[in-house]
């Protein structure tokens, strides 16, 4: 089995992935897997999904040549895949539309989700409103504070937002609570997971729905520059935006795949969220992958200026891409990401999400090491409206 054909029938990417959940969820996961595998190749489902992505989400998203950022960095040309232009402002809606459609086909009237930065919560609340479904979103109380605008958006869309007070009060804890809800209400509830983590089939399903990003790039880049890029970059928290652009490029061995993690205050400080750069293999949220954990296997607290990257694990396919050497994983600090955020604002008139700013920061470093005839493609995974309060606070201002 080739790498781009994974996972195997049991949901494994090499030694990673799998299904590590309570027995009460095994039947639900098996049913979900069977329904998804049936629907993904069904012509009517594919036609409906294509319609929704084109006429509701607004796909295809364009690729943009960041001329002034290229000049600022010096070296390679920097192109941006503009996922920030999607309906709801990020890549998350690609996946939530697909999963909500699966939920409807399975007759589930209620959907739940976890969210960190709030973009997945907003995307879930959006499609729930679109399809007339009950929606509950779990969000760490710390993230509720720093993403107040997205919380209000979810409520406007009719979702119930449940602040989670346990643990670090961030994305990990929101996911824990969502899993508890699903165990309790599995008969009428569909859990729309927002990243390529969790038990099988979620890493595969989320990847497949978001792979529309990379598939579009395979067509768009030759139209723009006459060939595929030399390197594809994306930020990595749980890893859905990165997997969405990476997966179609896995067979293109001449294209470097580079995931950029949240280095926080620096890897050496311990205040970061770089699971692949500094973690070890373990089991969390239903799958085996790289985690930030102590010597006893207890999850340690993470840190990032970006709420969407503040997670102590990563999708299992990323873990396998790292071990196999097909993808590289690096980290960028809070300060570097904030600088890239301001640079894109001032030089291109684009306000990026702080998550995306991590990938952009590394792109500007990498560009300096490359020739002017080489090409870097950055997945600009979301827009930065949601991060205004965080950036203002870092600059000593209040909104």
mmCIF file of C-alpha atoms in Angstrom:
data_model
loop_
_atom_site.group_PDB
_atom_site.id
_atom_site.type_symbol
_atom_site.label_atom_id
_atom_site.label_comp_id
_atom_site.label_asym_id
_atom_site.label_seq_id
_atom_site.Cartn_x
_atom_site.Cartn_y
_atom_site.Cartn_z
ATOM 1 C CA UNK A 1 0.000 0.000 0.000
ATOM 2 C CA UNK A 2 1.436 3.370 -1.037
ATOM 3 C CA UNK A 3 1.628 6.221 1.467
ATOM 4 C CA UNK A 4 -1.090 8.231 -0.272
ATOM 5 C CA UNK A 5 -3.461 5.230 -0.092
ATOM 6 C CA UNK A 6 -3.362 5.120 3.713
ATOM 7 C CA UNK A 7 -4.964 4.559 6.171
ATOM 8 C CA UNK A 8 -5.345 0.798 6.090
ATOM 9 C CA UNK A 9 -8.642 -0.915 6.893
ATOM 10 C CA UNK A 10 -8.077 -0.470 10.634
ATOM 11 C CA UNK A 11 -7.290 3.209 10.350
ATOM 12 C CA UNK A 12 -3.514 2.968 10.721
ATOM 13 C CA UNK A 13 -0.889 5.209 9.151
ATOM 14 C CA UNK A 14 2.144 3.048 9.850
ATOM 15 C CA UNK A 15 2.194 2.701 13.670
ATOM 16 C CA UNK A 16 -0.130 5.686 14.164
ATOM 17 C CA UNK A 17 -3.891 6.225 14.100
ATOM 18 C CA UNK A 18 -6.254 3.393 15.004
ATOM 19 C CA UNK A 19 -9.294 3.384 17.283
ATOM 20 C CA UNK A 20 -8.714 3.812 21.018
ATOM 21 C CA UNK A 21 -12.150 4.610 22.440
ATOM 22 C CA UNK A 22 -14.739 3.395 24.933
ATOM 23 C CA UNK A 23 -16.575 0.259 23.838
ATOM 24 C CA UNK A 24 -19.818 2.255 23.660
ATOM 25 C CA UNK A 25 -18.435 4.174 20.660
ATOM 26 C CA UNK A 26 -17.095 1.249 18.613
ATOM 27 C CA UNK A 27 -20.433 0.487 16.932
ATOM 28 C CA UNK A 28 -21.021 4.194 16.194
ATOM 29 C CA UNK A 29 -17.574 4.534 14.615
ATOM 30 C CA UNK A 30 -18.055 1.385 12.554
ATOM 31 C CA UNK A 31 -21.391 2.700 11.298
ATOM 32 C CA UNK A 32 -19.857 6.076 10.485
ATOM 33 C CA UNK A 33 -16.978 4.414 8.618
ATOM 34 C CA UNK A 34 -19.306 2.226 6.565
ATOM 35 C CA UNK A 35 -21.593 5.137 5.686
ATOM 36 C CA UNK A 36 -18.695 7.402 4.757
ATOM 37 C CA UNK A 37 -17.004 4.786 2.570
ATOM 38 C CA UNK A 38 -20.299 4.224 0.775
ATOM 39 C CA UNK A 39 -21.083 7.920 0.304
ATOM 40 C CA UNK A 40 -17.626 9.138 -0.740
ATOM 41 C CA UNK A 41 -17.882 7.255 -4.046
ATOM 42 C CA UNK A 42 -21.613 7.798 -4.581
ATOM 43 C CA UNK A 43 -22.151 9.987 -7.687
ATOM 44 C CA UNK A 44 -25.148 11.830 -6.206
ATOM 45 C CA UNK A 45 -23.287 12.613 -2.956
ATOM 46 C CA UNK A 46 -20.244 13.825 -4.895
ATOM 47 C CA UNK A 47 -22.428 16.002 -7.117
ATOM 48 C CA UNK A 48 -24.186 17.539 -4.101
ATOM 49 C CA UNK A 49 -20.867 18.160 -2.328
ATOM 50 C CA UNK A 50 -19.394 19.827 -5.414
ATOM 51 C CA UNK A 51 -22.468 22.074 -5.642
ATOM 52 C CA UNK A 52 -22.217 23.102 -1.977
ATOM 53 C CA UNK A 53 -18.493 23.827 -2.243
ATOM 54 C CA UNK A 54 -18.988 25.957 -5.347
ATOM 55 C CA UNK A 55 -22.199 27.818 -4.526
ATOM 56 C CA UNK A 56 -22.136 28.001 -0.711
ATOM 57 C CA UNK A 57 -18.459 27.951 0.238
ATOM 58 C CA UNK A 58 -17.304 29.841 -2.862
ATOM 59 C CA UNK A 59 -14.731 27.416 -4.250
ATOM 60 C CA UNK A 60 -12.319 27.296 -5.925
ATOM 61 C CA UNK A 61 -10.325 29.685 -3.758
ATOM 62 C CA UNK A 62 -7.705 31.612 -5.749
ATOM 63 C CA UNK A 63 -3.927 31.427 -5.561
ATOM 64 C CA UNK A 64 -2.320 34.850 -5.171
ATOM 65 C CA UNK A 65 1.247 35.918 -5.933
ATOM 66 C CA UNK A 66 2.463 37.875 -2.901
ATOM 67 C CA UNK A 67 4.779 40.155 -4.881
ATOM 68 C CA UNK A 68 5.675 42.588 -2.118
ATOM 69 C CA UNK A 69 6.185 39.845 0.469
ATOM 70 C CA UNK A 70 8.464 38.141 -2.059
ATOM 71 C CA UNK A 71 10.463 41.350 -2.444
ATOM 72 C CA UNK A 72 10.582 41.807 1.333
ATOM 73 C CA UNK A 73 11.895 38.290 1.927
ATOM 74 C CA UNK A 74 14.258 38.114 -1.049
ATOM 75 C CA UNK A 75 14.779 34.842 -2.885
ATOM 76 C CA UNK A 76 11.983 32.466 -3.843
ATOM 77 C CA UNK A 77 8.556 33.598 -5.064
ATOM 78 C CA UNK A 78 5.802 33.332 -2.425
ATOM 79 C CA UNK A 79 2.282 32.328 -3.462
ATOM 80 C CA UNK A 80 -0.735 32.126 -1.145
ATOM 81 C CA UNK A 81 -3.651 29.700 -1.393
ATOM 82 C CA UNK A 82 -6.441 32.013 -0.255
ATOM 83 C CA UNK A 83 -8.565 29.849 2.052
ATOM 84 C CA UNK A 84 -9.291 33.050 3.985
ATOM 85 C CA UNK A 85 -11.705 33.959 1.173
ATOM 86 C CA UNK A 86 -14.013 31.000 1.824
ATOM 87 C CA UNK A 87 -17.435 31.537 3.386
ATOM 88 C CA UNK A 88 -16.806 31.764 7.189
ATOM 89 C CA UNK A 89 -13.204 32.856 6.556
ATOM 90 C CA UNK A 90 -11.162 29.666 6.786
ATOM 91 C CA UNK A 91 -10.578 26.162 5.414
ATOM 92 C CA UNK A 92 -12.737 24.585 8.145
ATOM 93 C CA UNK A 93 -15.983 24.908 6.179
ATOM 94 C CA UNK A 94 -14.745 22.454 3.505
ATOM 95 C CA UNK A 95 -14.869 19.701 6.106
ATOM 96 C CA UNK A 96 -17.989 20.779 8.000
ATOM 97 C CA UNK A 97 -20.086 20.861 4.825
ATOM 98 C CA UNK A 98 -18.966 17.317 4.004
ATOM 99 C CA UNK A 99 -19.543 15.942 7.488
ATOM 100 C CA UNK A 100 -22.930 17.640 7.840
ATOM 101 C CA UNK A 101 -23.979 16.017 4.580
ATOM 102 C CA UNK A 102 -22.922 12.610 5.956
ATOM 103 C CA UNK A 103 -24.901 13.352 9.146
ATOM 104 C CA UNK A 104 -28.025 14.125 7.108
ATOM 105 C CA UNK A 105 -27.685 10.902 5.140
ATOM 106 C CA UNK A 106 -27.380 9.018 8.466
ATOM 107 C CA UNK A 107 -30.530 10.716 9.821
ATOM 108 C CA UNK A 108 -28.779 12.548 12.675
ATOM 109 C CA UNK A 109 -30.657 15.771 13.585
ATOM 110 C CA UNK A 110 -28.097 17.028 16.126
ATOM 111 C CA UNK A 111 -24.423 17.905 15.552
ATOM 112 C CA UNK A 112 -21.721 18.722 18.084
ATOM 113 C CA UNK A 113 -18.209 20.073 17.665
ATOM 114 C CA UNK A 114 -15.142 21.186 19.561
ATOM 115 C CA UNK A 115 -13.326 24.396 18.685
ATOM 116 C CA UNK A 116 -10.186 26.285 19.659
ATOM 117 C CA UNK A 117 -9.889 29.514 17.699
ATOM 118 C CA UNK A 118 -13.585 29.270 16.963
ATOM 119 C CA UNK A 119 -13.305 28.862 13.191
ATOM 120 C CA UNK A 120 -14.404 25.224 13.249
ATOM 121 C CA UNK A 121 -17.203 26.124 15.660
ATOM 122 C CA UNK A 122 -18.384 28.891 13.356
ATOM 123 C CA UNK A 123 -18.178 26.601 10.324
ATOM 124 C CA UNK A 124 -20.158 23.900 12.144
ATOM 125 C CA UNK A 125 -22.792 26.374 13.345
ATOM 126 C CA UNK A 126 -23.014 27.727 9.785
ATOM 127 C CA UNK A 127 -23.761 24.389 8.138
ATOM 128 C CA UNK A 128 -26.127 23.441 10.980
ATOM 129 C CA UNK A 129 -28.119 26.596 10.218
ATOM 130 C CA UNK A 130 -27.931 25.801 6.501
ATOM 131 C CA UNK A 131 -29.415 22.329 7.042
ATOM 132 C CA UNK A 132 -31.714 23.044 10.010
ATOM 133 C CA UNK A 133 -29.825 20.968 12.580
ATOM 134 C CA UNK A 134 -29.419 21.438 16.338
ATOM 135 C CA UNK A 135 -25.830 22.464 17.117
ATOM 136 C CA UNK A 136 -23.751 22.450 20.316
ATOM 137 C CA UNK A 137 -20.122 23.645 20.320
ATOM 138 C CA UNK A 138 -17.660 22.951 23.136
ATOM 139 C CA UNK A 139 -14.952 25.560 23.652
ATOM 140 C CA UNK A 140 -12.340 25.989 26.378
ATOM 141 C CA UNK A 141 -13.174 28.938 28.604
ATOM 142 C CA UNK A 142 -9.765 30.516 27.935
ATOM 143 C CA UNK A 143 -10.496 30.386 24.208
ATOM 144 C CA UNK A 144 -13.987 31.792 24.836
ATOM 145 C CA UNK A 145 -12.267 34.873 26.314
ATOM 146 C CA UNK A 146 -9.719 35.374 23.547
ATOM 147 C CA UNK A 147 -12.130 34.573 20.708
ATOM 148 C CA UNK A 148 -15.223 36.488 21.863
ATOM 149 C CA UNK A 149 -16.113 37.555 18.314
ATOM 150 C CA UNK A 150 -16.329 33.954 17.086
ATOM 151 C CA UNK A 151 -18.375 32.982 20.149
ATOM 152 C CA UNK A 152 -20.912 35.653 19.242
ATOM 153 C CA UNK A 153 -20.922 34.526 15.606
ATOM 154 C CA UNK A 154 -21.772 30.969 16.684
ATOM 155 C CA UNK A 155 -24.618 32.206 18.865
ATOM 156 C CA UNK A 156 -25.964 34.377 16.043
ATOM 157 C CA UNK A 157 -26.017 31.264 13.869
ATOM 158 C CA UNK A 158 -28.158 29.460 16.437
ATOM 159 C CA UNK A 159 -25.545 27.269 18.130
ATOM 160 C CA UNK A 160 -25.247 26.689 21.855
ATOM 161 C CA UNK A 161 -21.669 27.405 22.999
ATOM 162 C CA UNK A 162 -20.584 25.478 26.102
ATOM 163 C CA UNK A 163 -17.482 26.897 27.897
ATOM 164 C CA UNK A 164 -15.234 24.120 29.244
ATOM 165 C CA UNK A 165 -13.618 24.844 32.616
ATOM 166 C CA UNK A 166 -11.530 21.681 33.057
ATOM 167 C CA UNK A 167 -7.778 21.238 32.484
ATOM 168 C CA UNK A 168 -6.053 24.015 30.577
ATOM 169 C CA UNK A 169 -9.475 25.287 29.409
ATOM 170 C CA UNK A 170 -8.400 25.134 25.751
ATOM 171 C CA UNK A 171 -8.881 22.890 22.702
ATOM 172 C CA UNK A 172 -7.827 19.598 24.306
ATOM 173 C CA UNK A 173 -10.419 20.004 27.031
ATOM 174 C CA UNK A 174 -13.136 21.057 24.577
ATOM 175 C CA UNK A 175 -12.498 17.858 22.618
ATOM 176 C CA UNK A 176 -12.756 15.802 25.833
ATOM 177 C CA UNK A 177 -16.184 17.277 26.580
ATOM 178 C CA UNK A 178 -17.422 16.789 23.032
ATOM 179 C CA UNK A 179 -16.433 13.109 23.195
ATOM 180 C CA UNK A 180 -18.378 12.748 26.477
ATOM 181 C CA UNK A 181 -21.445 14.308 24.857
ATOM 182 C CA UNK A 182 -21.200 11.928 21.906
ATOM 183 C CA UNK A 183 -20.975 8.851 24.149
ATOM 184 C CA UNK A 184 -24.132 10.004 25.939
ATOM 185 C CA UNK A 185 -26.151 10.981 22.854
ATOM 186 C CA UNK A 186 -24.782 8.713 20.152
ATOM 187 C CA UNK A 187 -28.210 7.702 18.820
ATOM 188 C CA UNK A 188 -29.253 11.148 17.574
ATOM 189 C CA UNK A 189 -25.933 13.014 17.446
ATOM 190 C CA UNK A 190 -23.193 13.329 14.834
ATOM 191 C CA UNK A 191 -19.795 14.555 16.084
ATOM 192 C CA UNK A 192 -18.191 16.877 13.517
ATOM 193 C CA UNK A 193 -14.504 16.730 14.459
ATOM 194 C CA UNK A 194 -12.555 19.741 13.243
ATOM 195 C CA UNK A 195 -9.143 18.244 12.549
ATOM 196 C CA UNK A 196 -7.375 15.150 11.216
ATOM 197 C CA UNK A 197 -7.149 13.586 14.668
ATOM 198 C CA UNK A 198 -9.494 11.369 16.678
ATOM 199 C CA UNK A 199 -10.393 7.719 16.083
ATOM 200 C CA UNK A 200 -10.754 6.167 12.633
ATOM 201 C CA UNK A 201 -12.421 7.177 10.298
ATOM 202 C CA UNK A 202 -12.070 10.853 11.313
ATOM 203 C CA UNK A 203 -8.421 11.436 10.259
ATOM 204 C CA UNK A 204 -9.221 9.972 6.842
ATOM 205 C CA UNK A 205 -12.614 11.648 6.452
ATOM 206 C CA UNK A 206 -11.497 15.152 7.465
ATOM 207 C CA UNK A 207 -8.432 14.849 5.230
ATOM 208 C CA UNK A 208 -10.517 13.729 2.265
ATOM 209 C CA UNK A 209 -13.009 16.582 2.584
ATOM 210 C CA UNK A 210 -10.262 19.195 2.946
ATOM 211 C CA UNK A 211 -8.110 17.708 0.151
ATOM 212 C CA UNK A 212 -10.104 19.893 -2.227
ATOM 213 C CA UNK A 213 -7.497 22.550 -1.318
ATOM 214 C CA UNK A 214 -4.528 20.600 -2.664
ATOM 215 C CA UNK A 215 -6.462 19.247 -5.638
ATOM 216 C CA UNK A 216 -7.228 22.797 -6.757
ATOM 217 C CA UNK A 217 -3.548 23.745 -6.339
ATOM 218 C CA UNK A 218 -2.467 20.890 -8.629
ATOM 219 C CA UNK A 219 -4.447 22.568 -11.415
ATOM 220 C CA UNK A 220 -3.872 26.209 -10.462
ATOM 221 C CA UNK A 221 -0.078 26.233 -10.017
ATOM 222 C CA UNK A 222 0.748 25.027 -13.568
ATOM 223 C CA UNK A 223 -1.690 27.625 -14.877
ATOM 224 C CA UNK A 224 0.108 30.371 -12.912
ATOM 225 C CA UNK A 225 3.796 29.377 -13.055
ATOM 226 C CA UNK A 226 3.909 26.504 -15.520
ATOM 227 C CA UNK A 227 4.708 23.821 -12.935
ATOM 228 C CA UNK A 228 4.164 22.657 -9.373
ATOM 229 C CA UNK A 229 5.805 24.570 -6.473
ATOM 230 C CA UNK A 230 9.169 23.614 -5.014
ATOM 231 C CA UNK A 231 7.742 23.689 -1.490
ATOM 232 C CA UNK A 232 4.256 23.630 0.055
ATOM 233 C CA UNK A 233 3.921 25.133 3.547
ATOM 234 C CA UNK A 234 1.077 25.069 6.067
ATOM 235 C CA UNK A 235 0.684 25.616 9.788
ATOM 236 C CA UNK A 236 0.048 22.531 11.927
ATOM 237 C CA UNK A 237 -2.039 22.329 15.091
ATOM 238 C CA UNK A 238 -4.207 19.252 14.793
ATOM 239 C CA UNK A 239 -3.266 19.418 11.136
ATOM 240 C CA UNK A 240 -6.369 19.652 8.943
ATOM 241 C CA UNK A 241 -5.363 22.601 6.764
ATOM 242 C CA UNK A 242 -1.893 21.142 6.249
ATOM 243 C CA UNK A 243 -3.205 17.669 5.446
ATOM 244 C CA UNK A 244 -5.714 19.152 3.019
ATOM 245 C CA UNK A 245 -2.998 20.753 0.922
ATOM 246 C CA UNK A 246 -0.285 18.099 1.547
ATOM 247 C CA UNK A 247 -2.209 14.943 0.679
ATOM 248 C CA UNK A 248 -2.671 15.510 -3.077
ATOM 249 C CA UNK A 249 1.040 16.419 -3.268
ATOM 250 C CA UNK A 250 2.364 13.270 -1.530
ATOM 251 C CA UNK A 251 3.026 11.480 -4.862
ATOM 252 C CA UNK A 252 4.964 14.542 -6.154
ATOM 253 C CA UNK A 253 8.296 13.666 -4.590
ATOM 254 C CA UNK A 254 10.059 16.779 -5.903
ATOM 255 C CA UNK A 255 7.708 19.007 -3.897
ATOM 256 C CA UNK A 256 8.832 19.575 -0.304
ATOM 257 C CA UNK A 257 6.034 19.408 2.264
ATOM 258 C CA UNK A 258 6.756 21.562 5.310
ATOM 259 C CA UNK A 259 4.492 21.781 8.352
ATOM 260 C CA UNK A 260 4.979 24.728 10.696
ATOM 261 C CA UNK A 261 4.135 24.211 14.362
ATOM 262 C CA UNK A 262 3.576 26.732 17.135
ATOM 263 C CA UNK A 263 6.929 27.312 18.830
ATOM 264 C CA UNK A 264 5.325 29.640 21.395
ATOM 265 C CA UNK A 265 8.007 31.268 23.516
ATOM 266 C CA UNK A 266 10.621 28.856 22.140
ATOM 267 C CA UNK A 267 10.945 25.064 22.239
ATOM 268 C CA UNK A 268 13.580 25.234 24.992
ATOM 269 C CA UNK A 269 11.187 27.112 27.311
ATOM 270 C CA UNK A 270 8.606 24.314 27.292
ATOM 271 C CA UNK A 271 5.932 26.933 26.491
ATOM 272 C CA UNK A 272 4.927 25.808 23.009
ATOM 273 C CA UNK A 273 2.558 23.507 21.089
ATOM 274 C CA UNK A 274 5.067 21.727 18.840
ATOM 275 C CA UNK A 275 4.034 18.070 19.173
ATOM 276 C CA UNK A 276 6.017 16.799 16.183
ATOM 277 C CA UNK A 277 9.127 18.845 16.921
ATOM 278 C CA UNK A 278 9.280 18.094 20.644
ATOM 279 C CA UNK A 279 6.751 15.327 21.437
ATOM 280 C CA UNK A 280 6.783 11.557 21.758
ATOM 281 C CA UNK A 281 4.323 8.873 20.564
ATOM 282 C CA UNK A 282 1.305 8.135 22.761
ATOM 283 C CA UNK A 283 -2.479 7.830 22.717
ATOM 284 C CA UNK A 284 -4.909 10.769 22.980
ATOM 285 C CA UNK A 285 -8.466 11.361 21.789
ATOM 286 C CA UNK A 286 -8.833 7.949 20.210
ATOM 287 C CA UNK A 287 -5.635 7.650 18.177
ATOM 288 C CA UNK A 288 -1.907 7.016 18.518
ATOM 289 C CA UNK A 289 0.249 9.945 17.456
ATOM 290 C CA UNK A 290 2.910 12.383 18.664
ATOM 291 C CA UNK A 291 1.957 14.108 21.919
ATOM 292 C CA UNK A 292 3.328 16.614 24.366
ATOM 293 C CA UNK A 293 3.477 14.465 27.510
ATOM 294 C CA UNK A 294 5.629 13.896 30.561
ATOM 295 C CA UNK A 295 7.580 10.734 31.412
ATOM 296 C CA UNK A 296 4.427 9.230 32.932
ATOM 297 C CA UNK A 297 2.362 9.804 29.790
ATOM 298 C CA UNK A 298 0.416 12.711 31.286
ATOM 299 C CA UNK A 299 -0.449 15.483 28.829
ATOM 300 C CA UNK A 300 1.419 18.690 29.575
ATOM 301 C CA UNK A 301 -0.008 22.170 29.096
ATOM 302 C CA UNK A 302 0.638 23.881 25.794
ATOM 303 C CA UNK A 303 1.042 27.503 24.757
ATOM 304 C CA UNK A 304 0.577 29.491 21.565
ATOM 305 C CA UNK A 305 -0.467 33.032 20.744
ATOM 306 C CA UNK A 306 -2.780 31.294 18.290
ATOM 307 C CA UNK A 307 -5.773 29.511 19.847
ATOM 308 C CA UNK A 308 -6.126 27.214 16.820
ATOM 309 C CA UNK A 309 -2.619 25.753 17.242
ATOM 310 C CA UNK A 310 -2.843 25.348 21.019
ATOM 311 C CA UNK A 311 -3.209 21.533 21.063
ATOM 312 C CA UNK A 312 -0.907 18.871 22.615
ATOM 313 C CA UNK A 313 -1.221 16.362 19.767
ATOM 314 C CA UNK A 314 -1.383 16.140 15.994
ATOM 315 C CA UNK A 315 -3.147 14.056 13.362
ATOM 316 C CA UNK A 316 -1.678 10.542 12.961
ATOM 317 C CA UNK A 317 -1.016 10.968 9.237
ATOM 318 C CA UNK A 318 1.325 13.852 10.053
ATOM 319 C CA UNK A 319 3.135 11.593 12.536
ATOM 320 C CA UNK A 320 3.669 9.041 9.758
ATOM 321 C CA UNK A 321 4.724 11.694 7.233
ATOM 322 C CA UNK A 322 7.336 12.861 9.736
ATOM 323 C CA UNK A 323 8.722 9.407 10.510
ATOM 324 C CA UNK A 324 8.782 8.412 6.850
ATOM 325 C CA UNK A 325 10.595 11.607 5.906
ATOM 326 C CA UNK A 326 8.027 12.621 3.283
ATOM 327 C CA UNK A 327 7.225 15.819 5.186
ATOM 328 C CA UNK A 328 9.368 18.120 7.314
ATOM 329 C CA UNK A 329 8.153 19.812 10.478
ATOM 330 C CA UNK A 330 9.577 23.018 11.927
ATOM 331 C CA UNK A 331 8.432 25.568 14.487
ATOM 332 C CA UNK A 332 7.929 29.330 14.573
ATOM 333 C CA UNK A 333 7.702 31.431 17.736
ATOM 334 C CA UNK A 334 4.862 33.732 18.769
ATOM 335 C CA UNK A 335 6.980 36.770 17.962
ATOM 336 C CA UNK A 336 7.931 35.522 14.501
ATOM 337 C CA UNK A 337 4.287 34.752 13.708
ATOM 338 C CA UNK A 338 3.194 38.206 14.897
ATOM 339 C CA UNK A 339 5.848 39.844 12.711
ATOM 340 C CA UNK A 340 4.619 37.897 9.682
ATOM 341 C CA UNK A 341 1.047 38.882 10.564
ATOM 342 C CA UNK A 342 1.965 42.581 10.487
ATOM 343 C CA UNK A 343 4.109 42.198 7.362
ATOM 344 C CA UNK A 344 1.276 40.660 5.342
ATOM 345 C CA UNK A 345 -1.126 43.348 6.555
ATOM 346 C CA UNK A 346 1.187 46.181 5.564
ATOM 347 C CA UNK A 347 2.722 44.782 2.391
ATOM 348 C CA UNK A 348 -0.193 42.926 0.783
ATOM 349 C CA UNK A 349 -3.343 44.343 2.386
ATOM 350 C CA UNK A 350 -4.308 40.897 3.692
ATOM 351 C CA UNK A 351 -5.037 40.305 7.378
ATOM 352 C CA UNK A 352 -4.151 36.635 8.046
ATOM 353 C CA UNK A 353 -5.158 34.401 10.922
ATOM 354 C CA UNK A 354 -2.427 33.996 13.532
ATOM 355 C CA UNK A 355 -2.395 30.279 12.677
ATOM 356 C CA UNK A 356 -1.620 31.023 9.022
ATOM 357 C CA UNK A 357 0.952 33.614 10.102
ATOM 358 C CA UNK A 358 3.148 30.804 11.442
ATOM 359 C CA UNK A 359 3.395 29.269 7.961
ATOM 360 C CA UNK A 360 3.991 32.679 6.414
ATOM 361 C CA UNK A 361 6.789 33.428 8.891
ATOM 362 C CA UNK A 362 8.644 30.275 7.941
ATOM 363 C CA UNK A 363 8.044 30.937 4.231
ATOM 364 C CA UNK A 364 9.855 34.266 4.473
ATOM 365 C CA UNK A 365 12.809 32.546 6.182
ATOM 366 C CA UNK A 366 12.888 29.718 3.660
ATOM 367 C CA UNK A 367 12.598 32.084 0.686
ATOM 368 C CA UNK A 368 15.930 33.680 1.596
ATOM 369 C CA UNK A 369 17.628 30.270 1.201
ATOM 370 C CA UNK A 370 16.122 29.654 -2.252
ATOM 371 C CA UNK A 371 16.637 31.050 -5.754
ATOM 372 C CA UNK A 372 14.363 33.692 -7.304
ATOM 373 C CA UNK A 373 13.165 31.166 -9.905
ATOM 374 C CA UNK A 374 11.917 28.821 -7.186
ATOM 375 C CA UNK A 375 8.362 28.824 -5.834
ATOM 376 C CA UNK A 376 6.867 28.489 -2.346
ATOM 377 C CA UNK A 377 3.127 27.868 -1.930
ATOM 378 C CA UNK A 378 1.686 28.785 1.485
ATOM 379 C CA UNK A 379 -1.758 27.657 2.581
ATOM 380 C CA UNK A 380 -3.231 30.868 3.980
ATOM 381 C CA UNK A 381 -5.717 28.881 6.024
ATOM 382 C CA UNK A 382 -7.832 31.702 7.454
ATOM 383 C CA UNK A 383 -8.415 35.398 7.912
ATOM 384 C CA UNK A 384 -7.430 37.337 11.003
ATOM 385 C CA UNK A 385 -10.608 39.153 12.035
ATOM 386 C CA UNK A 386 -10.918 36.782 14.995
ATOM 387 C CA UNK A 387 -7.421 37.698 16.223
ATOM 388 C CA UNK A 388 -7.802 41.469 16.474
ATOM 389 C CA UNK A 389 -8.135 41.496 20.272
ATOM 390 C CA UNK A 390 -5.139 39.179 20.740
ATOM 391 C CA UNK A 391 -2.887 41.240 18.454
ATOM 392 C CA UNK A 392 -4.050 44.520 19.995
ATOM 393 C CA UNK A 393 -3.314 43.186 23.478
ATOM 394 C CA UNK A 394 0.209 42.127 22.433
ATOM 395 C CA UNK A 395 0.754 45.687 21.190
ATOM 396 C CA UNK A 396 -0.455 47.186 24.481
ATOM 397 C CA UNK A 397 -3.767 48.336 23.053
ATOM 398 C CA UNK A 398 -7.412 47.542 23.822
ATOM 399 C CA UNK A 399 -10.312 47.357 21.399
#
